[in-house]
Amino acid sequence: MANLRTNFLGIKSPNPFWLASAPPTDKEYNVVRAFKAGWGGVVWKTLGDGDPIVNVSGPRYGAIHGPDRRLIGLNNIELITDRPLEVNLREIKQVKKDWPDCAVVVSLMVPCEEENWKAILKQVEETDCDGIELNFGCPHGMSERGMGSAVGQVPEYIEMVTRWCKQHSRMPVIVKLTPNITDIRYPARAAKKGGADAVSLINTISSIMSVDLDQMSPWPVVDGQGTHGGYCGPAVKPIALNMVAEIARDRETHGLPISAIGGVTTWKDAAEFIAMGAGTVQVCTAAMTYGFKIVEEMISGLSQFMDEKGYRTIEDFKGRAVSKVTDWQYLNLNYVVKASIDQDLCISCGRCHQVCEDTSHQAITNQVNGQRKFTVKEEECVGCNLCAMVCPVESCITMVPQTKGTDPRTGFEYGRPYANWTTHPNNPASKAAE
């Protein structure tokens, strides 16, 4: 039976599902409810140095919904905790005492001065928490004050502050990275150079969610005005996966532990991040959308997946997908697929024909012998799979690998002599292996 227990930097938890630093982890009441529901750990909402933090009392969130009102993306303009520092510290100490087997990591953000960091680190250590997460990612409110993503966008600052924290604390240091940067590898390298024990990513993406066309103001509207905020939720998962993969496969950060964040809503999302190298996954929007009990489905789903695949622990499949991530020029151009339409499943809606005819390669006919029927013209199909993406019937259109043929447009002969891509001469991994 699958064992979901994790040991991340020596921080043990019953499962890899942690609540990210956010409103759900702002107080003892919430965190205790989370642990009772089955969450393996929490990252306490970001603490400051004690100076008063005032959040807006008007709307703090904006959302994008799908046609069925399912939440696709969430935007927030909330700042770090506005609760007194001493209250947070007292509650953290009590929670860790009462729940010793669950992970309690504390998120921190203070002005970029060594003495400020030294002072708060001493106070946080006294709570007996398991580690700290340096919030270098918040894109709004605090960044305008020289903190959050204002630090995370400058690798030199990341390295400097990380080094301070390692010097003045015995606790494991996790550096939380901002996605609001051109190349995520550079801040990750800086964190490692500064001595970080791990990185966590991604923090929220700077965004304006929508515009209220009646008030002519960005939403959420606070007394007639709006501002940019942090974007999260299912929609950011592809961005997060890519950035996690970039760090996992970068030679300079290879082996650096990763706590993945970004759109984790199901066990499958979590498994994908773990396969891409993450040791734990952090969740926020899903809990804010469905409540803490969503972790029960995550736990049971991941356990069943691992049992079916024969994985006994998280480590058995952690990072297994990393070697399959490559640069475009190394993709196998000798590999060809063609679309195939299952006529028994086809409902003759015509969407595949319409999009292929209008925007792709005119490879799908809409009539056969005068009858409304959709079939693929193999000589025109380039295997882009747009038709399969827009088809409303699952598995009606599949992409079938071709063993041998000739492209009628170019005369290029294709085939698949390399059944195993790991041995393909264009694959840098195979060259490295040699």
Short mmCIF file of C-alpha atoms in Angstrom, two decimals:
data_model
loop_
_atom_site.label_atom_id
_atom_site.label_comp_id
_atom_site.label_asym_id
_atom_site.label_seq_id
_atom_site.Cartn_x
_atom_site.Cartn_y
_atom_site.Cartn_z
CA MET A 1 0.00 0.00 0.00
CA ALA A 2 1.29 3.47 -0.91
CA ASN A 3 3.10 5.40 1.80
CA LEU A 4 2.57 9.15 1.31
CA ARG A 5 4.86 10.25 4.13
CA THR A 6 7.40 12.85 3.11
CA ASN A 7 10.74 14.03 4.44
CA PHE A 8 11.49 17.41 2.90
CA LEU A 9 14.73 18.92 4.22
CA GLY A 10 14.24 16.84 7.34
CA ILE A 11 10.73 18.30 7.72
CA LYS A 12 8.44 15.31 8.09
CA SER A 13 4.75 15.28 7.19
CA PRO A 14 2.13 12.53 6.77
CA ASN A 15 1.61 13.45 3.12
CA PRO A 16 3.02 15.91 0.56
CA PHE A 17 -0.03 18.19 0.61
CA TRP A 18 0.76 21.48 2.32
CA LEU A 19 -1.36 24.61 2.48
CA ALA A 20 0.49 27.55 0.95
CA SER A 21 1.11 30.83 2.74
CA ALA A 22 -2.22 32.63 2.22
CA PRO A 23 -5.51 33.44 3.98
CA PRO A 24 -6.17 29.75 4.86
CA THR A 25 -3.05 29.72 7.06
CA ASP A 26 -3.47 33.09 8.77
CA LYS A 27 -4.41 31.87 12.23
CA GLU A 28 -4.42 28.92 14.61
CA TYR A 29 -8.14 28.25 14.08
CA ASN A 30 -7.72 27.70 10.34
CA VAL A 31 -4.54 25.65 10.63
CA VAL A 32 -6.02 23.31 13.25
CA ARG A 33 -9.06 22.74 11.05
CA ALA A 34 -6.71 21.97 8.16
CA PHE A 35 -4.71 19.41 10.13
CA LYS A 36 -7.92 17.76 11.34
CA ALA A 37 -9.01 17.50 7.69
CA GLY A 38 -5.79 15.69 6.81
CA TRP A 39 -3.37 18.25 5.40
CA GLY A 40 0.25 17.23 5.83
CA GLY A 41 1.62 20.69 6.51
CA VAL A 42 1.14 24.43 6.29
CA VAL A 43 3.18 27.45 5.43
CA TRP A 44 1.93 30.10 7.85
CA LYS A 45 0.75 33.29 6.19
CA THR A 46 3.62 35.74 5.76
CA LEU A 47 4.76 37.53 8.90
CA GLY A 48 6.23 41.05 8.84
CA ASP A 49 8.44 42.81 11.34
CA GLY A 50 5.57 44.02 13.49
CA ASP A 51 4.81 47.32 11.76
CA PRO A 52 1.05 47.73 11.27
CA ILE A 53 -0.34 46.21 8.05
CA VAL A 54 -3.67 47.57 6.85
CA ASN A 55 -5.59 45.58 4.24
CA VAL A 56 -8.46 46.96 2.19
CA SER A 57 -11.88 46.18 3.64
CA GLY A 58 -13.57 46.26 0.23
CA PRO A 59 -13.34 43.43 -2.34
CA ARG A 60 -9.99 41.65 -2.25
CA TYR A 61 -10.57 39.00 -4.90
CA GLY A 62 -11.37 38.81 -8.58
CA ALA A 63 -12.13 35.62 -10.49
CA ILE A 64 -12.41 34.11 -13.95
CA HIS A 65 -15.06 31.43 -14.30
CA GLY A 66 -15.73 28.79 -16.92
CA PRO A 67 -19.15 28.42 -18.55
CA ASP A 68 -20.27 26.19 -15.66
CA ARG A 69 -19.15 28.79 -13.06
CA ARG A 70 -16.20 26.64 -12.13
CA LEU A 71 -13.37 28.86 -10.92
CA ILE A 72 -10.48 28.94 -13.41
CA GLY A 73 -8.36 31.71 -11.95
CA LEU A 74 -8.32 33.86 -8.82
CA ASN A 75 -6.74 37.26 -8.33
CA ASN A 76 -6.11 38.82 -4.92
CA ILE A 77 -4.91 42.19 -3.66
CA GLU A 78 -4.48 41.11 -0.05
CA LEU A 79 -1.25 41.89 1.78
CA ILE A 80 0.70 39.86 4.34
CA THR A 81 -0.89 39.10 7.71
CA ASP A 82 -2.43 42.12 9.43
CA ARG A 83 -2.54 40.31 12.77
CA PRO A 84 -0.03 41.31 15.51
CA LEU A 85 3.33 39.55 15.21
CA GLU A 86 3.30 38.40 18.84
CA VAL A 87 -0.13 36.78 18.37
CA ASN A 88 1.02 34.88 15.29
CA LEU A 89 4.19 33.71 17.01
CA ARG A 90 2.27 32.48 20.06
CA GLU A 91 -0.21 30.57 17.89
CA ILE A 92 2.54 29.01 15.75
CA LYS A 93 4.25 27.70 18.86
CA GLN A 94 1.00 26.23 20.17
CA VAL A 95 0.08 24.59 16.86
CA LYS A 96 3.49 22.96 16.51
CA LYS A 97 3.26 21.69 20.07
CA ASP A 98 -0.20 20.22 19.48
CA TRP A 99 0.55 18.80 16.01
CA PRO A 100 4.19 17.63 16.14
CA ASP A 101 3.80 15.20 13.22
CA CYS A 102 2.59 17.86 10.77
CA ALA A 103 4.86 20.34 9.02
CA VAL A 104 4.71 23.97 10.14
CA VAL A 105 6.80 26.34 8.04
CA VAL A 106 6.66 30.11 8.57
CA SER A 107 6.68 32.58 5.68
CA LEU A 108 8.63 35.80 6.27
CA MET A 109 8.94 39.21 4.63
CA VAL A 110 10.75 42.17 6.19
CA PRO A 111 12.69 45.17 4.83
CA CYS A 112 15.92 44.31 3.04
CA GLU A 113 18.24 45.06 5.97
CA GLU A 114 20.27 42.40 7.75
CA GLU A 115 19.25 43.51 11.24
CA ASN A 116 15.56 43.25 10.36
CA TRP A 117 16.02 39.65 9.23
CA LYS A 118 18.23 38.77 12.17
CA ALA A 119 15.63 40.06 14.63
CA ILE A 120 12.63 38.22 13.23
CA LEU A 121 14.56 34.98 12.70
CA LYS A 122 15.37 34.88 16.40
CA GLN A 123 11.71 35.30 17.32
CA VAL A 124 10.52 32.69 14.83
CA GLU A 125 13.06 30.13 16.01
CA GLU A 126 11.54 30.28 19.48
CA THR A 127 8.26 28.87 18.11
CA ASP A 128 9.97 25.55 17.32
CA CYS A 129 8.55 25.63 13.80
CA ASP A 130 10.07 23.34 11.18
CA GLY A 131 11.50 25.92 8.81
CA ILE A 132 11.06 29.29 7.14
CA GLU A 133 10.00 30.35 3.67
CA LEU A 134 11.35 33.66 2.39
CA ASN A 135 8.57 35.45 0.52
CA PHE A 136 10.33 36.93 -2.49
CA GLY A 137 7.27 36.63 -4.68
CA CYS A 138 4.34 38.83 -3.63
CA PRO A 139 3.70 41.11 -6.65
CA HIS A 140 1.48 43.77 -5.09
CA GLY A 141 1.41 46.12 -2.14
CA MET A 142 4.58 44.92 -0.45
CA SER A 143 6.67 45.03 -3.63
CA GLU A 144 6.04 48.77 -3.85
CA ARG A 145 7.73 48.97 -0.44
CA GLY A 146 10.88 47.21 -1.64
CA MET A 147 9.89 43.72 -0.50
CA GLY A 148 8.26 40.66 -2.08
CA SER A 149 8.84 40.43 -5.83
CA ALA A 150 10.96 43.59 -5.71
CA VAL A 151 13.57 41.36 -4.07
CA GLY A 152 12.71 38.25 -6.05
CA GLN A 153 13.37 40.00 -9.35
CA VAL A 154 16.98 40.80 -8.40
CA PRO A 155 19.17 37.67 -8.08
CA GLU A 156 21.81 39.56 -6.12
CA TYR A 157 19.26 40.49 -3.45
CA ILE A 158 17.99 36.92 -3.28
CA GLU A 159 21.48 35.60 -2.68
CA MET A 160 22.23 38.29 -0.10
CA VAL A 161 19.11 37.84 2.01
CA THR A 162 19.29 34.06 1.79
CA ARG A 163 22.85 34.18 3.04
CA TRP A 164 21.77 36.35 5.99
CA CYS A 165 19.06 33.88 6.93
CA LYS A 166 21.38 30.90 6.75
CA GLN A 167 23.91 32.78 8.87
CA HIS A 168 21.46 33.85 11.55
CA SER A 169 19.21 30.78 11.77
CA ARG A 170 19.47 27.03 12.32
CA MET A 171 16.17 26.44 10.49
CA PRO A 172 15.88 25.09 6.95
CA VAL A 173 15.47 27.98 4.51
CA ILE A 174 13.06 27.73 1.58
CA VAL A 175 13.16 30.58 -0.93
CA LYS A 176 9.82 31.37 -2.57
CA LEU A 177 10.34 32.60 -6.12
CA THR A 178 8.33 35.05 -8.17
CA PRO A 179 7.16 34.08 -11.68
CA ASN A 180 7.25 37.76 -12.67
CA ILE A 181 10.66 37.41 -14.27
CA THR A 182 12.09 36.51 -17.66
CA ASP A 183 14.04 33.37 -16.71
CA ILE A 184 13.26 31.53 -13.47
CA ARG A 185 16.64 29.80 -13.47
CA TYR A 186 18.56 32.91 -12.44
CA PRO A 187 16.77 33.57 -9.14
CA ALA A 188 16.88 29.84 -8.38
CA ARG A 189 20.63 29.81 -8.97
CA ALA A 190 21.00 32.85 -6.72
CA ALA A 191 19.03 31.15 -3.96
CA LYS A 192 21.24 28.07 -4.16
CA LYS A 193 24.37 30.21 -4.20
CA GLY A 194 23.14 31.97 -1.06
CA GLY A 195 22.81 28.60 0.68
CA ALA A 196 19.06 27.97 0.35
CA ASP A 197 17.99 24.51 1.37
CA ALA A 198 15.13 24.54 -1.17
CA VAL A 199 13.00 26.74 -3.38
CA SER A 200 9.23 26.99 -3.64
CA LEU A 201 7.40 28.23 -6.72
CA ILE A 202 5.48 29.80 -8.19
CA ASN A 203 4.14 32.76 -6.28
CA THR A 204 1.28 34.68 -7.87
CA ILE A 205 1.47 36.33 -11.28
CA SER A 206 1.03 40.10 -11.49
CA SER A 207 -2.28 40.75 -13.19
CA ILE A 208 -5.39 42.84 -13.63
CA MET A 209 -8.29 40.43 -13.67
CA SER A 210 -10.92 42.46 -15.48
CA VAL A 211 -12.36 45.93 -15.95
CA ASP A 212 -15.71 47.04 -14.56
CA LEU A 213 -17.12 48.78 -17.63
CA ASP A 214 -19.75 50.64 -15.61
CA GLN A 215 -17.24 52.18 -13.20
CA MET A 216 -14.40 52.08 -15.76
CA SER A 217 -12.07 50.70 -13.11
CA PRO A 218 -10.03 47.52 -12.68
CA TRP A 219 -11.80 44.83 -10.68
CA PRO A 220 -11.86 44.41 -7.72
CA VAL A 221 -12.96 48.04 -7.31
CA VAL A 222 -12.07 49.73 -4.03
CA ASP A 223 -13.91 53.04 -3.71
CA GLY A 224 -13.74 53.71 -7.44
CA GLN A 225 -10.18 52.52 -8.07
CA GLY A 226 -8.37 49.23 -8.59
CA THR A 227 -4.85 47.86 -8.75
CA HIS A 228 -2.87 44.92 -10.04
CA GLY A 229 -2.88 41.82 -7.90
CA GLY A 230 -1.62 38.23 -7.78
CA TYR A 231 -3.08 35.64 -10.15
CA CYS A 232 -3.38 32.00 -9.07
CA GLY A 233 -5.59 28.94 -9.48
CA PRO A 234 -5.91 26.19 -12.11
CA ALA A 235 -5.06 28.57 -14.96
CA VAL A 236 -1.48 29.12 -13.74
CA LYS A 237 -0.60 25.42 -13.46
CA PRO A 238 1.06 25.18 -16.93
CA ILE A 239 3.26 28.17 -16.11
CA ALA A 240 4.20 26.67 -12.76
CA LEU A 241 4.96 23.23 -14.25
CA ASN A 242 7.29 24.78 -16.80
CA MET A 243 9.17 26.82 -14.21
CA VAL A 244 9.53 23.84 -11.88
CA ALA A 245 10.85 21.80 -14.82
CA GLU A 246 13.35 24.52 -15.76
CA ILE A 247 14.85 24.45 -12.28
CA ALA A 248 14.77 20.66 -12.01
CA ARG A 249 16.68 20.17 -15.27
CA ASP A 250 19.08 23.12 -14.98
CA ARG A 251 22.63 21.90 -14.39
CA GLU A 252 23.32 24.65 -11.84
CA THR A 253 20.25 23.91 -9.72
CA HIS A 254 19.96 20.18 -10.36
CA GLY A 255 19.17 18.42 -7.10
CA LEU A 256 17.89 21.55 -5.35
CA PRO A 257 14.73 20.46 -3.47
CA ILE A 258 11.50 22.01 -4.77
CA SER A 259 8.16 22.65 -3.12
CA ALA A 260 5.75 23.18 -6.01
CA ILE A 261 2.92 25.72 -6.03
CA GLY A 262 0.49 26.73 -8.73
CA GLY A 263 -2.99 25.50 -9.54
CA VAL A 264 -2.88 22.19 -7.68
CA THR A 265 -6.53 21.14 -7.46
CA THR A 266 -6.50 17.35 -7.83
CA TRP A 267 -4.25 14.41 -6.95
CA LYS A 268 -3.23 14.30 -10.62
CA ASP A 269 -1.97 17.87 -10.51
CA ALA A 270 0.12 16.96 -7.49
CA ALA A 271 1.47 13.80 -9.14
CA GLU A 272 2.53 15.80 -12.19
CA PHE A 273 4.51 18.25 -10.07
CA ILE A 274 6.12 15.39 -8.15
CA ALA A 275 7.03 13.68 -11.43
CA MET A 276 8.62 16.97 -12.43
CA GLY A 277 10.84 16.96 -9.34
CA ALA A 278 8.81 18.42 -6.47
CA GLY A 279 9.12 16.96 -2.99
CA THR A 280 5.95 18.59 -1.67
CA VAL A 281 3.07 20.51 -3.24
CA GLN A 282 1.44 23.60 -1.79
CA VAL A 283 -2.23 24.40 -2.28
CA CYS A 284 -4.25 27.56 -1.79
CA THR A 285 -6.94 28.35 -4.37
CA ALA A 286 -8.43 24.84 -4.32
CA ALA A 287 -8.88 25.04 -0.56
CA MET A 288 -10.39 28.52 -0.86
CA THR A 289 -12.77 27.21 -3.53
CA TYR A 290 -13.85 23.88 -2.05
CA GLY A 291 -12.78 23.94 1.61
CA PHE A 292 -10.19 21.94 3.51
CA LYS A 293 -11.80 18.54 2.95
CA ILE A 294 -10.66 18.55 -0.67
CA VAL A 295 -7.42 17.07 0.65
CA GLU A 296 -9.25 13.78 1.29
CA GLU A 297 -9.72 13.30 -2.47
CA MET A 298 -6.13 14.29 -3.11
CA ILE A 299 -4.84 11.73 -0.62
CA SER A 300 -7.05 8.88 -1.81
CA GLY A 301 -6.42 9.65 -5.48
CA LEU A 302 -2.65 9.83 -5.13
CA SER A 303 -2.63 6.63 -3.06
CA GLN A 304 -4.65 4.76 -5.68
CA PHE A 305 -2.42 6.02 -8.48
CA MET A 306 0.71 4.90 -6.66
CA ASP A 307 -0.79 1.50 -5.87
CA GLU A 308 -1.76 0.96 -9.51
CA LYS A 309 1.72 1.96 -10.72
CA GLY A 310 3.57 0.00 -8.05
CA TYR A 311 5.10 3.06 -6.37
CA ARG A 312 5.55 2.51 -2.65
CA THR A 313 6.73 6.02 -1.76
CA ILE A 314 6.77 9.50 -3.28
CA GLU A 315 10.48 9.08 -3.95
CA ASP A 316 9.75 6.19 -6.32
CA PHE A 317 8.42 8.52 -9.01
CA LYS A 318 9.71 11.93 -7.97
CA GLY A 319 11.50 13.57 -10.89
CA ARG A 320 10.84 10.74 -13.35
CA ALA A 321 9.52 13.13 -16.01
CA VAL A 322 12.43 15.58 -15.83
CA SER A 323 14.67 13.71 -18.26
CA LYS A 324 11.87 13.80 -20.85
CA VAL A 325 11.83 17.61 -20.90
CA THR A 326 14.07 18.89 -23.67
CA ASP A 327 14.54 21.90 -25.96
CA TRP A 328 12.66 22.08 -29.25
CA GLN A 329 15.68 21.39 -31.43
CA TYR A 330 16.06 17.97 -29.82
CA LEU A 331 12.54 16.78 -30.62
CA ASN A 332 12.34 13.75 -32.89
CA LEU A 333 11.38 15.10 -36.33
CA ASN A 334 11.26 11.53 -37.59
CA TYR A 335 8.13 10.91 -35.52
CA VAL A 336 4.78 11.48 -37.29
CA VAL A 337 1.16 11.18 -36.14
CA LYS A 338 -2.13 11.58 -38.02
CA ALA A 339 -5.62 12.27 -36.71
CA SER A 340 -8.16 9.46 -36.75
CA ILE A 341 -11.93 9.93 -36.19
CA ASP A 342 -13.92 7.14 -34.54
CA GLN A 343 -17.14 7.15 -36.56
CA ASP A 344 -19.02 5.25 -33.86
CA LEU A 345 -18.33 8.04 -31.36
CA CYS A 346 -18.65 10.98 -33.75
CA ILE A 347 -21.81 13.08 -33.20
CA SER A 348 -21.33 14.99 -36.48
CA CYS A 349 -21.14 18.39 -34.78
CA GLY A 350 -18.58 19.54 -37.34
CA ARG A 351 -16.30 21.43 -35.00
CA CYS A 352 -13.22 19.53 -36.14
CA HIS A 353 -13.92 20.36 -39.78
CA GLN A 354 -14.67 24.01 -39.05
CA VAL A 355 -11.46 24.74 -37.13
CA CYS A 356 -9.27 22.71 -39.48
CA GLU A 357 -10.82 24.38 -42.55
CA ASP A 358 -10.63 27.91 -41.16
CA THR A 359 -7.44 27.92 -39.09
CA SER A 360 -5.32 24.90 -39.88
CA HIS A 361 -4.60 22.60 -42.83
CA GLN A 362 -7.92 21.75 -44.50
CA ALA A 363 -7.35 18.10 -43.61
CA ILE A 364 -10.90 17.10 -42.62
CA THR A 365 -13.70 16.56 -45.14
CA ASN A 366 -17.31 17.22 -44.20
CA GLN A 367 -19.00 14.97 -46.74
CA VAL A 368 -18.57 11.43 -48.03
CA ASN A 369 -20.68 10.35 -51.03
CA GLY A 370 -22.96 13.30 -50.46
CA GLN A 371 -23.57 12.39 -46.81
CA ARG A 372 -22.57 14.53 -43.80
CA LYS A 373 -19.56 12.66 -42.51
CA PHE A 374 -16.21 13.81 -41.19
CA THR A 375 -13.04 12.02 -42.23
CA VAL A 376 -9.33 12.85 -42.22
CA LYS A 377 -7.36 13.47 -45.40
CA GLU A 378 -4.11 11.88 -44.30
CA GLU A 379 -2.09 13.52 -47.06
CA GLU A 380 -2.99 16.94 -45.62
CA CYS A 381 -2.93 16.16 -41.90
CA VAL A 382 0.16 17.41 -40.08
CA GLY A 383 -0.79 15.91 -36.71
CA CYS A 384 -1.28 19.25 -34.95
CA ASN A 385 -4.14 17.70 -32.87
CA LEU A 386 -6.26 20.89 -32.84
CA CYS A 387 -9.23 18.80 -33.95
CA ALA A 388 -8.83 16.50 -30.96
CA MET A 389 -8.61 19.48 -28.62
CA VAL A 390 -11.90 21.02 -29.77
CA CYS A 391 -13.86 17.77 -30.17
CA PRO A 392 -16.58 17.63 -27.46
CA VAL A 393 -16.52 13.81 -27.35
CA GLU A 394 -13.69 12.27 -25.36
CA SER A 395 -11.51 9.84 -27.36
CA CYS A 396 -13.48 10.40 -30.56
CA ILE A 397 -10.42 11.83 -32.29
CA THR A 398 -7.04 10.26 -31.53
CA MET A 399 -3.56 10.85 -32.88
CA VAL A 400 -2.17 7.68 -34.42
CA PRO A 401 1.63 7.24 -34.82
CA GLN A 402 2.73 6.44 -38.38
CA THR A 403 5.38 3.81 -38.88
CA LYS A 404 6.43 4.88 -42.37
CA GLY A 405 5.37 7.23 -45.15
CA THR A 406 6.15 10.19 -47.36
CA ASP A 407 5.04 13.77 -46.85
CA PRO A 408 3.21 14.61 -50.13
CA ARG A 409 4.06 18.29 -49.81
CA THR A 410 7.81 18.01 -49.31
CA GLY A 411 8.57 14.48 -50.45
CA PHE A 412 10.24 13.93 -47.08
CA GLU A 413 10.23 10.30 -46.06
CA TYR A 414 9.48 9.65 -42.46
CA GLY A 415 9.53 6.63 -40.21
CA ARG A 416 10.27 5.66 -36.62
CA PRO A 417 13.52 3.72 -36.52
CA TYR A 418 14.17 4.98 -32.97
CA ALA A 419 11.51 3.26 -30.91
CA ASN A 420 13.09 4.53 -27.70
CA TRP A 421 13.67 8.28 -27.66
CA THR A 422 16.20 7.93 -24.86
CA THR A 423 18.60 6.39 -27.39
CA HIS A 424 17.90 8.88 -30.17
CA PRO A 425 21.14 10.60 -31.30
CA ASN A 426 19.49 14.03 -31.09
CA ASN A 427 18.60 13.52 -27.46
CA PRO A 428 21.18 15.32 -25.27
CA ALA A 429 20.51 12.84 -22.47
CA SER A 430 21.68 9.96 -24.65
CA LYS A 431 24.81 11.91 -25.59
CA ALA A 432 25.50 12.57 -21.93
CA ALA A 433 25.02 8.91 -21.17
CA GLU A 434 27.64 8.02 -23.78
#
